[in-house]
PDB file of C-alpha atoms and ligand atoms in Angstrom:
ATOM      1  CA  UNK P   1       0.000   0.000   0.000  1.00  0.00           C
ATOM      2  CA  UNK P   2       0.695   3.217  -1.046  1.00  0.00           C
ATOM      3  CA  UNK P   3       0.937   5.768   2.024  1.00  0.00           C
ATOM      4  CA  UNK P   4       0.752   8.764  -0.393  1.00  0.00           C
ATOM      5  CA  UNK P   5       0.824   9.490  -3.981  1.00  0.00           C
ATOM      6  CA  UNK P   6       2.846  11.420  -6.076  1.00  0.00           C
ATOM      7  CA  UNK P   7       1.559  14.680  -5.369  1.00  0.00           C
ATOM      8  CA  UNK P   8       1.314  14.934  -1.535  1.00  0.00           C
ATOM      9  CA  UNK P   9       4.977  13.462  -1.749  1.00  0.00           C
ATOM     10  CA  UNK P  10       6.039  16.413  -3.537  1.00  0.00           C
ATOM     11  CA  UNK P  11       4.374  18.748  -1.152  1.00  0.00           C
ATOM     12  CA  UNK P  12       5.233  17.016   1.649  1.00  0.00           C
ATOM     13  CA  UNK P  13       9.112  17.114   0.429  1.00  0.00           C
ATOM     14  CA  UNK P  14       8.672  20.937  -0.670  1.00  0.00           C
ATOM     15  CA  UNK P  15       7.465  21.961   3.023  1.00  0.00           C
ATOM     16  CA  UNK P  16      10.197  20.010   4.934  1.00  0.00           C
ATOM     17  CA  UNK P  17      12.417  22.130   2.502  1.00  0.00           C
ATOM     18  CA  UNK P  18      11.305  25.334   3.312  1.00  0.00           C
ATOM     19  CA  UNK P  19      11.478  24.055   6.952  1.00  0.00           C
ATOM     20  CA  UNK P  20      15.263  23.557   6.447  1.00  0.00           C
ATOM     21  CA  UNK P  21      15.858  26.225   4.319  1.00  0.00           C
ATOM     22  CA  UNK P  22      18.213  29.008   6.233  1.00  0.00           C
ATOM     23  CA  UNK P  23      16.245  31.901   6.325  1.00  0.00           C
ATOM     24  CA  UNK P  24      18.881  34.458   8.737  1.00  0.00           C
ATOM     25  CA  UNK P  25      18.503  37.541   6.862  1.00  0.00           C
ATOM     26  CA  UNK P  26      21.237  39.132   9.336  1.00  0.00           C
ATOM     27  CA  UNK P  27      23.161  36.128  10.075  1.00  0.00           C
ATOM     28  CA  UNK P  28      25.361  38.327  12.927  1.00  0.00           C
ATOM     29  CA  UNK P  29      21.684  37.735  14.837  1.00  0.00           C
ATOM     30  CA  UNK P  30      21.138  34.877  17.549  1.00  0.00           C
ATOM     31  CA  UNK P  31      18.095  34.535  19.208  1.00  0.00           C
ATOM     32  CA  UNK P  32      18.808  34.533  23.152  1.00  0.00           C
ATOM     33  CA  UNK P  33      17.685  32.445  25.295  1.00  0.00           C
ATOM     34  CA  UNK P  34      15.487  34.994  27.507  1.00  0.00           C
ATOM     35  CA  UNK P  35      14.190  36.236  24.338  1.00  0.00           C
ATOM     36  CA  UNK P  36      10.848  35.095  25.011  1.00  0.00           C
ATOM     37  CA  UNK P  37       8.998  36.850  21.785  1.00  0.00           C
ATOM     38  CA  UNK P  38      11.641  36.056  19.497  1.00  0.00           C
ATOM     39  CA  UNK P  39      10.855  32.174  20.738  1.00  0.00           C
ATOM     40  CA  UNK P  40       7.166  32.213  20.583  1.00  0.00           C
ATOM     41  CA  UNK P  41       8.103  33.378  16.652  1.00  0.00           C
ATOM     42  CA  UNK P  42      10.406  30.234  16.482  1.00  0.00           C
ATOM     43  CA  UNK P  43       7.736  27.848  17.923  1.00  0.00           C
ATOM     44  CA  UNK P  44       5.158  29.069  15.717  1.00  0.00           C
ATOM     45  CA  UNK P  45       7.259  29.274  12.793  1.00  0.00           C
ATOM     46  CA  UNK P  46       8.055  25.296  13.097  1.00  0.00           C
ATOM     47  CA  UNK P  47       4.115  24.831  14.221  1.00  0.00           C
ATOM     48  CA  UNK P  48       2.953  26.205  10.567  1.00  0.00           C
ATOM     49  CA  UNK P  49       5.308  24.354   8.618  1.00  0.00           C
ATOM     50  CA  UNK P  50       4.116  21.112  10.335  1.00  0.00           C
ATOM     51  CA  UNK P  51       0.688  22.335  10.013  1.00  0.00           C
ATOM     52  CA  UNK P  52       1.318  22.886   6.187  1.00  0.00           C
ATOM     53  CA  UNK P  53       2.694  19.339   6.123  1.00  0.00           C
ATOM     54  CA  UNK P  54      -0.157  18.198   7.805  1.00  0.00           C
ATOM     55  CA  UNK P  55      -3.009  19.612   5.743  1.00  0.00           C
ATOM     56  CA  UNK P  56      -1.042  18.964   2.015  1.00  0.00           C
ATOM     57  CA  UNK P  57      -0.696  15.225   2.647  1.00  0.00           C
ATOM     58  CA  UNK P  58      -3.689  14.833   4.556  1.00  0.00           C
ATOM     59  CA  UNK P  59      -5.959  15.702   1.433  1.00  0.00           C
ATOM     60  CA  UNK P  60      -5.028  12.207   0.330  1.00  0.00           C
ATOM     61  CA  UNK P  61      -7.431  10.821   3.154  1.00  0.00           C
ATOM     62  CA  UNK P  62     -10.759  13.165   2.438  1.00  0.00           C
ATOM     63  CA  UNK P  63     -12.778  12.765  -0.246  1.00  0.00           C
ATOM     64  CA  UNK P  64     -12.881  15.193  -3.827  1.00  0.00           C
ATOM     65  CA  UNK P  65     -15.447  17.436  -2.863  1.00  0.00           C
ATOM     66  CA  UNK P  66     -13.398  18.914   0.481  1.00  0.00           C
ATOM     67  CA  UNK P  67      -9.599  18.578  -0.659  1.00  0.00           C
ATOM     68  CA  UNK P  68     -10.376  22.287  -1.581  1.00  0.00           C
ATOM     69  CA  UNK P  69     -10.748  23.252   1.591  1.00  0.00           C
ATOM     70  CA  UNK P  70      -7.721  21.456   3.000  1.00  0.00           C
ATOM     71  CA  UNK P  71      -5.173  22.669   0.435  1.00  0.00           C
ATOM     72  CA  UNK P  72      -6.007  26.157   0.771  1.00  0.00           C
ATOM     73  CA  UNK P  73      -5.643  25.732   5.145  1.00  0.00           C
ATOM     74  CA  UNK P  74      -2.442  24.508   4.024  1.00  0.00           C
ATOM     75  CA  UNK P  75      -1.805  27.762   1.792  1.00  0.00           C
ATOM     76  CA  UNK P  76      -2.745  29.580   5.038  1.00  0.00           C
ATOM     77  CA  UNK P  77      -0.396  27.580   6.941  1.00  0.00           C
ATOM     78  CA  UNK P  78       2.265  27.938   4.299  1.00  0.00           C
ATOM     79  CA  UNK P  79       2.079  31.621   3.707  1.00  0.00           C
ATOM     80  CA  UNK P  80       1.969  32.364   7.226  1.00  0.00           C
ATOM     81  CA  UNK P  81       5.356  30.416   7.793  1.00  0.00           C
ATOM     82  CA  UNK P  82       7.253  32.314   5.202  1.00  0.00           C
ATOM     83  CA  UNK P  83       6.392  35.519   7.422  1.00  0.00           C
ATOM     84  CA  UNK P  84       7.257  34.432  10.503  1.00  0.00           C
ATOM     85  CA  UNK P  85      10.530  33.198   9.422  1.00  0.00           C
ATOM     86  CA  UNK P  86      11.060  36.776   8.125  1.00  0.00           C
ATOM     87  CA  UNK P  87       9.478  38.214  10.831  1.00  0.00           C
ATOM     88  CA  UNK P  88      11.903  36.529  13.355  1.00  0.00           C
ATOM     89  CA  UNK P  89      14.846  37.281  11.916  1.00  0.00           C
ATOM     90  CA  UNK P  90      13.675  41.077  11.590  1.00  0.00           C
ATOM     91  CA  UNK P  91      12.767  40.601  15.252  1.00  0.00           C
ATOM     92  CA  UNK P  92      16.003  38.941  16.569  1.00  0.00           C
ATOM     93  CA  UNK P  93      18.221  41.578  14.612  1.00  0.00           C
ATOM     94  CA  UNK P  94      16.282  44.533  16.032  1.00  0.00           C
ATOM     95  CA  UNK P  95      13.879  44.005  18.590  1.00  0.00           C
ATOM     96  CA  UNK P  96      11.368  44.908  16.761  1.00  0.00           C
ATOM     97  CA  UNK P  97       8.949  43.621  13.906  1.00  0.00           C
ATOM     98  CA  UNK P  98       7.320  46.573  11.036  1.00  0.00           C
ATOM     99  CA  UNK P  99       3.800  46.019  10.898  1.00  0.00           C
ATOM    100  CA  UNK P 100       4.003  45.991   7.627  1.00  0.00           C
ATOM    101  CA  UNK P 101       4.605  41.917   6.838  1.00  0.00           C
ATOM    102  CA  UNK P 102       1.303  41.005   9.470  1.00  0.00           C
ATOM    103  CA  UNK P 103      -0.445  43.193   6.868  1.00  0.00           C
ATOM    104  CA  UNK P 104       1.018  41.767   3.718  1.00  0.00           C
ATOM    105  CA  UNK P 105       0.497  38.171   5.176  1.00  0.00           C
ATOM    106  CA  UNK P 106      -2.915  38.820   6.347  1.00  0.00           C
ATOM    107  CA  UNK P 107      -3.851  40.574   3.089  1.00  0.00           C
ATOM    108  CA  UNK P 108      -3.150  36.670   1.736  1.00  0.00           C
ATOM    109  CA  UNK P 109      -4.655  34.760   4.408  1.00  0.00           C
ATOM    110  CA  UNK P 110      -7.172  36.277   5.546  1.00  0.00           C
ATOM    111  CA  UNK P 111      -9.394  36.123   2.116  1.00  0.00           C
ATOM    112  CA  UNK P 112      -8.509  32.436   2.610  1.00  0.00           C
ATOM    113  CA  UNK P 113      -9.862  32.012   5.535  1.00  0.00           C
ATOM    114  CA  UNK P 114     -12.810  33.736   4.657  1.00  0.00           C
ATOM    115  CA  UNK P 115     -12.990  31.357   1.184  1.00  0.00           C
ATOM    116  CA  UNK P 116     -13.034  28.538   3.391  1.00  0.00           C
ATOM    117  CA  UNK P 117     -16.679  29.369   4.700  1.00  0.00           C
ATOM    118  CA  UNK P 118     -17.904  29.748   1.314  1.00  0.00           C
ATOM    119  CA  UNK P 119     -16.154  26.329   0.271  1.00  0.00           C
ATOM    120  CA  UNK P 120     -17.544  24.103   2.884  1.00  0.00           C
ATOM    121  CA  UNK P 121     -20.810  25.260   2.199  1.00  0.00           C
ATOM    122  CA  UNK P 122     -19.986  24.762  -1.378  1.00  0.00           C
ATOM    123  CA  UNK P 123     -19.504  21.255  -0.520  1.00  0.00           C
ATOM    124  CA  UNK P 124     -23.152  20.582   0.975  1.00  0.00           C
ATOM    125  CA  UNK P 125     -24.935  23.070  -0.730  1.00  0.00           C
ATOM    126  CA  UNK P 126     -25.772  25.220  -4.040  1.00  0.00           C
ATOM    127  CA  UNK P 127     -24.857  28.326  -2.598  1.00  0.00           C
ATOM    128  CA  UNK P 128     -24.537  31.743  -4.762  1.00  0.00           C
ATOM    129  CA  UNK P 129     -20.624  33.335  -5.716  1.00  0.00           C
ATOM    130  CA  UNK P 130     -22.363  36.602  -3.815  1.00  0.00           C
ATOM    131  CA  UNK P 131     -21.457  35.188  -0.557  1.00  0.00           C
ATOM    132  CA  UNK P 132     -17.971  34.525  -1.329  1.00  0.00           C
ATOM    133  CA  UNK P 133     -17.553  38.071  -2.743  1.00  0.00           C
ATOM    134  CA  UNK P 134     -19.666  39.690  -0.128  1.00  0.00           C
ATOM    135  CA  UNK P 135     -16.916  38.172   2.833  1.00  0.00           C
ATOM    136  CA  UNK P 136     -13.882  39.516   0.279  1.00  0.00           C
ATOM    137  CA  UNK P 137     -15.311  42.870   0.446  1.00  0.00           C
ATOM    138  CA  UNK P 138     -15.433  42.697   4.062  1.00  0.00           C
ATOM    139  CA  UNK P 139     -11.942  41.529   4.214  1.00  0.00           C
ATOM    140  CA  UNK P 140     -10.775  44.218   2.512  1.00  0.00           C
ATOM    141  CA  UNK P 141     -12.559  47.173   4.181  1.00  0.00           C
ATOM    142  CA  UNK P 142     -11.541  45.611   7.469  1.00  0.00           C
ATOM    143  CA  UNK P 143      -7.901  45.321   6.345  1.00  0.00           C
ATOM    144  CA  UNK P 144      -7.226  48.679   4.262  1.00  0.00           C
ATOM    145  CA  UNK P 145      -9.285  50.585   7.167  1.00  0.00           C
ATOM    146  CA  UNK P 146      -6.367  49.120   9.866  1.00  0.00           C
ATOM    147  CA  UNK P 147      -3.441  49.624   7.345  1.00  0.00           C
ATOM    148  CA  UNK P 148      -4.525  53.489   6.742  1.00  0.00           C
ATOM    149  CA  UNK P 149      -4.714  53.689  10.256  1.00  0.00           C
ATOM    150  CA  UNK P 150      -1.747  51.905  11.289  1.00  0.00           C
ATOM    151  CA  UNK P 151       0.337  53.727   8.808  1.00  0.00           C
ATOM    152  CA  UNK P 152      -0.628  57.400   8.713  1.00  0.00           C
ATOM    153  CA  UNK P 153      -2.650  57.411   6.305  1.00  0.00           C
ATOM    154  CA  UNK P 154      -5.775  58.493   7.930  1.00  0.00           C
ATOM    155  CA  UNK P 155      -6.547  59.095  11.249  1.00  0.00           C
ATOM    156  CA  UNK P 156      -5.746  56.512  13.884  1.00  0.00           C
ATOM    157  CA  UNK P 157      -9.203  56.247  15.133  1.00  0.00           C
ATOM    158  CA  UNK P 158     -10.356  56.818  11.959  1.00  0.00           C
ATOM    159  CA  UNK P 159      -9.116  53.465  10.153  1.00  0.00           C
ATOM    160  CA  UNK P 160      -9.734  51.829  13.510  1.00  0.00           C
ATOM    161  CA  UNK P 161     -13.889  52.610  12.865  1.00  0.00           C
ATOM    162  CA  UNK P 162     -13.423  51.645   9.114  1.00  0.00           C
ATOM    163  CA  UNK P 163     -11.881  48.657   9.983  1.00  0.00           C
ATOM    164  CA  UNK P 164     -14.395  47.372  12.581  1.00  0.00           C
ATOM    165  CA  UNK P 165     -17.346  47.993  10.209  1.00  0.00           C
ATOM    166  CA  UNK P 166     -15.389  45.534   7.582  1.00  0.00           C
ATOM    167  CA  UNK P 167     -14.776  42.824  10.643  1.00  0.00           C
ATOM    168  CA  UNK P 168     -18.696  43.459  12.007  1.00  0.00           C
ATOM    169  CA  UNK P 169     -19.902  43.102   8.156  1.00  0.00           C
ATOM    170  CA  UNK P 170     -17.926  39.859   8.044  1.00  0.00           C
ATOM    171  CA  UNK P 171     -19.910  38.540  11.356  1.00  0.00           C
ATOM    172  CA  UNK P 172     -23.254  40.094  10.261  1.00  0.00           C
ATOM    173  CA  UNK P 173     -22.594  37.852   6.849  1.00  0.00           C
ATOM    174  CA  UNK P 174     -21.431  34.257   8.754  1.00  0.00           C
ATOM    175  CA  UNK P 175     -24.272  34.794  11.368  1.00  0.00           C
ATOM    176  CA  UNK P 176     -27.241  36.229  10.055  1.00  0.00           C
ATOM    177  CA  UNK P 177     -26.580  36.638   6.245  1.00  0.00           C
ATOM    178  CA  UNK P 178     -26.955  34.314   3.315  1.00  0.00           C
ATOM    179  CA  UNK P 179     -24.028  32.224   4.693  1.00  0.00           C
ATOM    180  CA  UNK P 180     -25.159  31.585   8.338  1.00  0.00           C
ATOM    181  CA  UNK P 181     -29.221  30.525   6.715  1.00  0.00           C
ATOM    182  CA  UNK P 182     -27.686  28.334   5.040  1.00  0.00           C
ATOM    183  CA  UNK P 183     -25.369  26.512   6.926  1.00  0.00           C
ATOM    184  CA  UNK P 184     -28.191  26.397   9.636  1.00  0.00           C
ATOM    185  CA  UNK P 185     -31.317  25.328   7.251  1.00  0.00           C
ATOM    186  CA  UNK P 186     -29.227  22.602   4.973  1.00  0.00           C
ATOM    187  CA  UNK P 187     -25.889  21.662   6.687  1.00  0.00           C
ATOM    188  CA  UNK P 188     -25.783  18.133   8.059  1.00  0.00           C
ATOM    189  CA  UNK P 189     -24.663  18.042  12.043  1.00  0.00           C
ATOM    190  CA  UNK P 190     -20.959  17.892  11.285  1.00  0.00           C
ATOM    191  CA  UNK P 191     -20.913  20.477   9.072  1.00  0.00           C
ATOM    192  CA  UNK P 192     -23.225  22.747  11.116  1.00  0.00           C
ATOM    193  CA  UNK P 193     -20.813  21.964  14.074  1.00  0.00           C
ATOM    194  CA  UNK P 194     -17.568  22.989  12.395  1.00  0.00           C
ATOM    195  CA  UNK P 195     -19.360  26.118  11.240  1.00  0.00           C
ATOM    196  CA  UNK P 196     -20.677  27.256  14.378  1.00  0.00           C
ATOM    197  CA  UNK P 197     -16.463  26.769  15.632  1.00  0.00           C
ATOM    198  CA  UNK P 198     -15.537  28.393  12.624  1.00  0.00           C
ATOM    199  CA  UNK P 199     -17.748  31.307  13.580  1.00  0.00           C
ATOM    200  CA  UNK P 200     -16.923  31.474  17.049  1.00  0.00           C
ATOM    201  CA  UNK P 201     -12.740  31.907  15.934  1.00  0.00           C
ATOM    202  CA  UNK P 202     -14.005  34.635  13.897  1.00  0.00           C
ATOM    203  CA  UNK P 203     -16.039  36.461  16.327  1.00  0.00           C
ATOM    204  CA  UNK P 204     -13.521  35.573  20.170  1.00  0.00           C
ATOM    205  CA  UNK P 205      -9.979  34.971  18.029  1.00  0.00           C
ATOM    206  CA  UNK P 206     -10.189  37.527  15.831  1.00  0.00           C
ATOM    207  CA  UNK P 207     -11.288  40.303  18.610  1.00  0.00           C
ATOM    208  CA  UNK P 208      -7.258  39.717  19.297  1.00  0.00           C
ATOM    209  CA  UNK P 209      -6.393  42.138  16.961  1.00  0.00           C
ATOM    210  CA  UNK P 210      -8.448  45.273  16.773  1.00  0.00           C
ATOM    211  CA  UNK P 211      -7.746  45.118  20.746  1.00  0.00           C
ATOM    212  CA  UNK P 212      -4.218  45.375  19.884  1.00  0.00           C
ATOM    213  CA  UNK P 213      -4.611  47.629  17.591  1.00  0.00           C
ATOM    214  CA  UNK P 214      -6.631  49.658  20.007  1.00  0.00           C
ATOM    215  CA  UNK P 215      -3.619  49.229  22.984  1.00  0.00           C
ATOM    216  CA  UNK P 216      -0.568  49.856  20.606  1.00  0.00           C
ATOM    217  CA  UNK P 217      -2.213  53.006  19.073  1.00  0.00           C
ATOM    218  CA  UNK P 218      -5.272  54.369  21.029  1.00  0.00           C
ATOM    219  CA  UNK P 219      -4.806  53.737  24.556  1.00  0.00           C
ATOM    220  CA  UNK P 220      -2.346  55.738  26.297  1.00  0.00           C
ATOM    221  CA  UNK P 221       0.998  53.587  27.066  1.00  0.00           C
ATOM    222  CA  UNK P 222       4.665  52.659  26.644  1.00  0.00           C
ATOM    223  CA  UNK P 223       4.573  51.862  22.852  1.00  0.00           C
ATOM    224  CA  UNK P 224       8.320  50.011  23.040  1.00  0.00           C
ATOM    225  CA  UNK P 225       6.876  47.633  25.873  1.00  0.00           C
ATOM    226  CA  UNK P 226       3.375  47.466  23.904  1.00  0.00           C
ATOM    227  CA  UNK P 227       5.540  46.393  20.794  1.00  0.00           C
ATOM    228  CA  UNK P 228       6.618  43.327  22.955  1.00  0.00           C
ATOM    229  CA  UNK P 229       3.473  41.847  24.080  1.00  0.00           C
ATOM    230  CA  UNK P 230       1.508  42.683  21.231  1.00  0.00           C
ATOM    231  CA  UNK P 231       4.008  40.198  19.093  1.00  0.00           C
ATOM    232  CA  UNK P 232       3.296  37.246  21.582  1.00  0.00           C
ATOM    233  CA  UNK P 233      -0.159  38.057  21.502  1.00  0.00           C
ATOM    234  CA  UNK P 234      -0.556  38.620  17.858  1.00  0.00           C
ATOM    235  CA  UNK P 235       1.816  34.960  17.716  1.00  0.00           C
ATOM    236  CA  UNK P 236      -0.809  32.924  19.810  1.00  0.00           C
ATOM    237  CA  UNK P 237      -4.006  34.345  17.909  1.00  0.00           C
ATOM    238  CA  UNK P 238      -2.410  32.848  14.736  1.00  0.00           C
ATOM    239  CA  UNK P 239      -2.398  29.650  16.249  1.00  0.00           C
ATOM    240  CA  UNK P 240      -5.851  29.750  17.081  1.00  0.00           C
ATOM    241  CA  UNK P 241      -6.937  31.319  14.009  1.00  0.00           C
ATOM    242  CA  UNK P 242      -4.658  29.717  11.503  1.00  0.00           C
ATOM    243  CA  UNK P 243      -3.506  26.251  12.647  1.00  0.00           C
ATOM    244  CA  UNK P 244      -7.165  24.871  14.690  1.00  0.00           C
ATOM    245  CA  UNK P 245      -9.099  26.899  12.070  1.00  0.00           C
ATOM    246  CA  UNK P 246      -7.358  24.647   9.810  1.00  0.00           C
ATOM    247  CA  UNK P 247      -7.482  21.446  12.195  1.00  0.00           C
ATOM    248  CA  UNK P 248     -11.590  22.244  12.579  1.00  0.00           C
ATOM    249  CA  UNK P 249     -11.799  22.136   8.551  1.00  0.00           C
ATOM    250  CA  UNK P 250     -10.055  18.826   8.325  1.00  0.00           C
ATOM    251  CA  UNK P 251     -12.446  17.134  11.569  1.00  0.00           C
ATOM    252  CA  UNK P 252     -15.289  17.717   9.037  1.00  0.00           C
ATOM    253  CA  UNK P 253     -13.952  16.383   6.453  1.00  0.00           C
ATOM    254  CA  UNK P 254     -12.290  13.856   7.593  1.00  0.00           C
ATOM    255  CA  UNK P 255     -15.871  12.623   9.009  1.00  0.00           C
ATOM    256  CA  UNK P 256     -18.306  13.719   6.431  1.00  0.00           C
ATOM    257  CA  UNK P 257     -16.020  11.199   4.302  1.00  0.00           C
ATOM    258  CA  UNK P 258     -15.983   8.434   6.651  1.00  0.00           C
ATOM    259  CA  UNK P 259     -19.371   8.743   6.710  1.00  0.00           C
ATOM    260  CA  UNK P 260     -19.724   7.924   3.132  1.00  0.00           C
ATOM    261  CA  UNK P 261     -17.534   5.313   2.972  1.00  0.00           C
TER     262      UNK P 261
HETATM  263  C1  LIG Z   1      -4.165  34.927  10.237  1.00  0.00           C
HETATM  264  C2  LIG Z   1      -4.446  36.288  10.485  1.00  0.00           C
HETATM  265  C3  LIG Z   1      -5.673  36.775  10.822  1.00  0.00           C
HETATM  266  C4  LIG Z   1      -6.845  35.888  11.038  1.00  0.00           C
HETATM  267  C5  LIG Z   1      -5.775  38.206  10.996  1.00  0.00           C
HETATM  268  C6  LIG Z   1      -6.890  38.868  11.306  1.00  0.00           C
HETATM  269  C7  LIG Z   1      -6.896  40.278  11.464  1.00  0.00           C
HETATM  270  C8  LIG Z   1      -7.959  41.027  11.910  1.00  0.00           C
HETATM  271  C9  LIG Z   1      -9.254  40.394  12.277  1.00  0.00           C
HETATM  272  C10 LIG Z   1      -7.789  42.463  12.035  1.00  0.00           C
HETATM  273  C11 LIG Z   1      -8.772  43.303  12.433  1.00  0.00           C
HETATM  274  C12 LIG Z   1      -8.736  44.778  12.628  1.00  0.00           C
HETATM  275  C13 LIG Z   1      -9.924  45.397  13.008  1.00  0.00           C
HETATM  276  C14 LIG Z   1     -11.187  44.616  13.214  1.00  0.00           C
HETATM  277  C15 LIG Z   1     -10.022  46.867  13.250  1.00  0.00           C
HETATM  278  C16 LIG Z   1      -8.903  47.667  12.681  1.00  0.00           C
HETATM  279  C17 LIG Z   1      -7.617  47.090  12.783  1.00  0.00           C
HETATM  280  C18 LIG Z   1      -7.451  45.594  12.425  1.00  0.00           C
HETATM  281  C19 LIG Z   1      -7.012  45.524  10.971  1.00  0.00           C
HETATM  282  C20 LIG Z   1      -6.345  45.103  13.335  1.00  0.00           C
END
């Protein structure tokens, strides 16, 4: 018996490269050992790759109609590894980490997450491309608003406002819009489980951010000491919203194919 063909080989074998691949960007930069942000980057960084491993070769397992949605957790996975091996190495050398790469990454995996509501709904249902657009609009308002924000581009408390209207359109969509009737009226139980998880990362994990936003920008503090705990915090909420997202998509699909079989 085969454990897996040709194709999860290869992007099984292409992860553990990137895994291995040196990545020091200032190679005069070690990360010390009380250097407790600069390891939660490290642990995370390894935790993606093996997630990316995980969700690539584990399509092999689930049937047609959800390998979809497993590849692109893996994307997720995989995207957000590149960062934080650039991110660390930014953060070892200087103690610091530009906003600027959690923005380019979440530009990327963020409208992956969100296609991964649309797709397992695809996968039980006829449901319409407006959903799928109307969550990428969302995205993008919620992301552009924090960016401008962030930036300098517009007022700080500005972006913050245009950016929580994207995230609360997002919510409105999953829970009350077309997406959330649907998944409640025609979703069998394991789908209509994983949803309502889904849901609940984007509603509790997802707060994570705008609150640190809202600490590193509007509340009155020590930004250098703000820059510090934001990065763990910001570190954990990816696990949570990136690696058990990704771990809740392959439960259902693991079982609505066993279920077949
Ligand atoms: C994997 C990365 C994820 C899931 C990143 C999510 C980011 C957000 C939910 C950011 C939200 C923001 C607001 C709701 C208000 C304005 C500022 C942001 C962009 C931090």
């Amino acid at each position: 018996m085969k454990l897996f063909k040709g194709k999860a080989m290869k992007a099984a074998l292409m992860t553990a490269a990137l895994a291995v691949t040196p990545t020091v960007a200032f190679a005069d930069a070690n990360l010390a050992s009380d250097d407790y942000v600069g390891i939660s980057f490290w642990l995370i960084s390894m935790a993606l790759v093996a997630s990316t491993a995980f969700f690539f070769i584990e399509t092999q397992r689930v049937e047609g109609k959800w390998k979809t949605s497993l590849t692109v957790s893996g994307l997720v996975t995989l995207v957000a590894a590149v960062h934080y091996f650039y991110m660390r190495d930014v953060w070892v050398a200087t103690g610091d980490t530009p906003t600027v790469y959690r923005y380019i990454d979440w530009l990327i995996t963020v409208p992956l997450l969100m296609i991964e509501f649309y797709l397992i709904l695809r996968a039980i249902a006829n449901v319409s491309s407006g959903i799928f657009w109307r969550l990428t609009i969302g995205t993008l308002i919620m992301l552009i608003g924090g960016y401008a924000g962030e930036v300098g581009y517009m007022n700080v408390w500005l972006g913050f406002v245009i950016g929580m209207a994207g995230w609360f359109y997002i919510l409105y969509e999953i829970f009350a819009g077309e997406a959330g009737k649907l998944s409640a009226e025609q979703a069998p139980d394991s789908v209509k489980s994983a949803f309502a998880t889904m849901r609940w990362i984007v509603t509790i994990g997802w707060a994570i951010y705008p609150l640190g936003y809202f600490y590193g920008y509007l509340a009155t503090g020590d930004p250098a000491s703000a820059a510090a705990s934001l990065n763990v915090i910001y570190n954990l909420a990816d696990v949570l919203n990136k690696i058990a997202f990704g771990v809740i998509i392959w439960n259902v699909a693991v079982t609505e194919t066993e279920a077949k079989a």
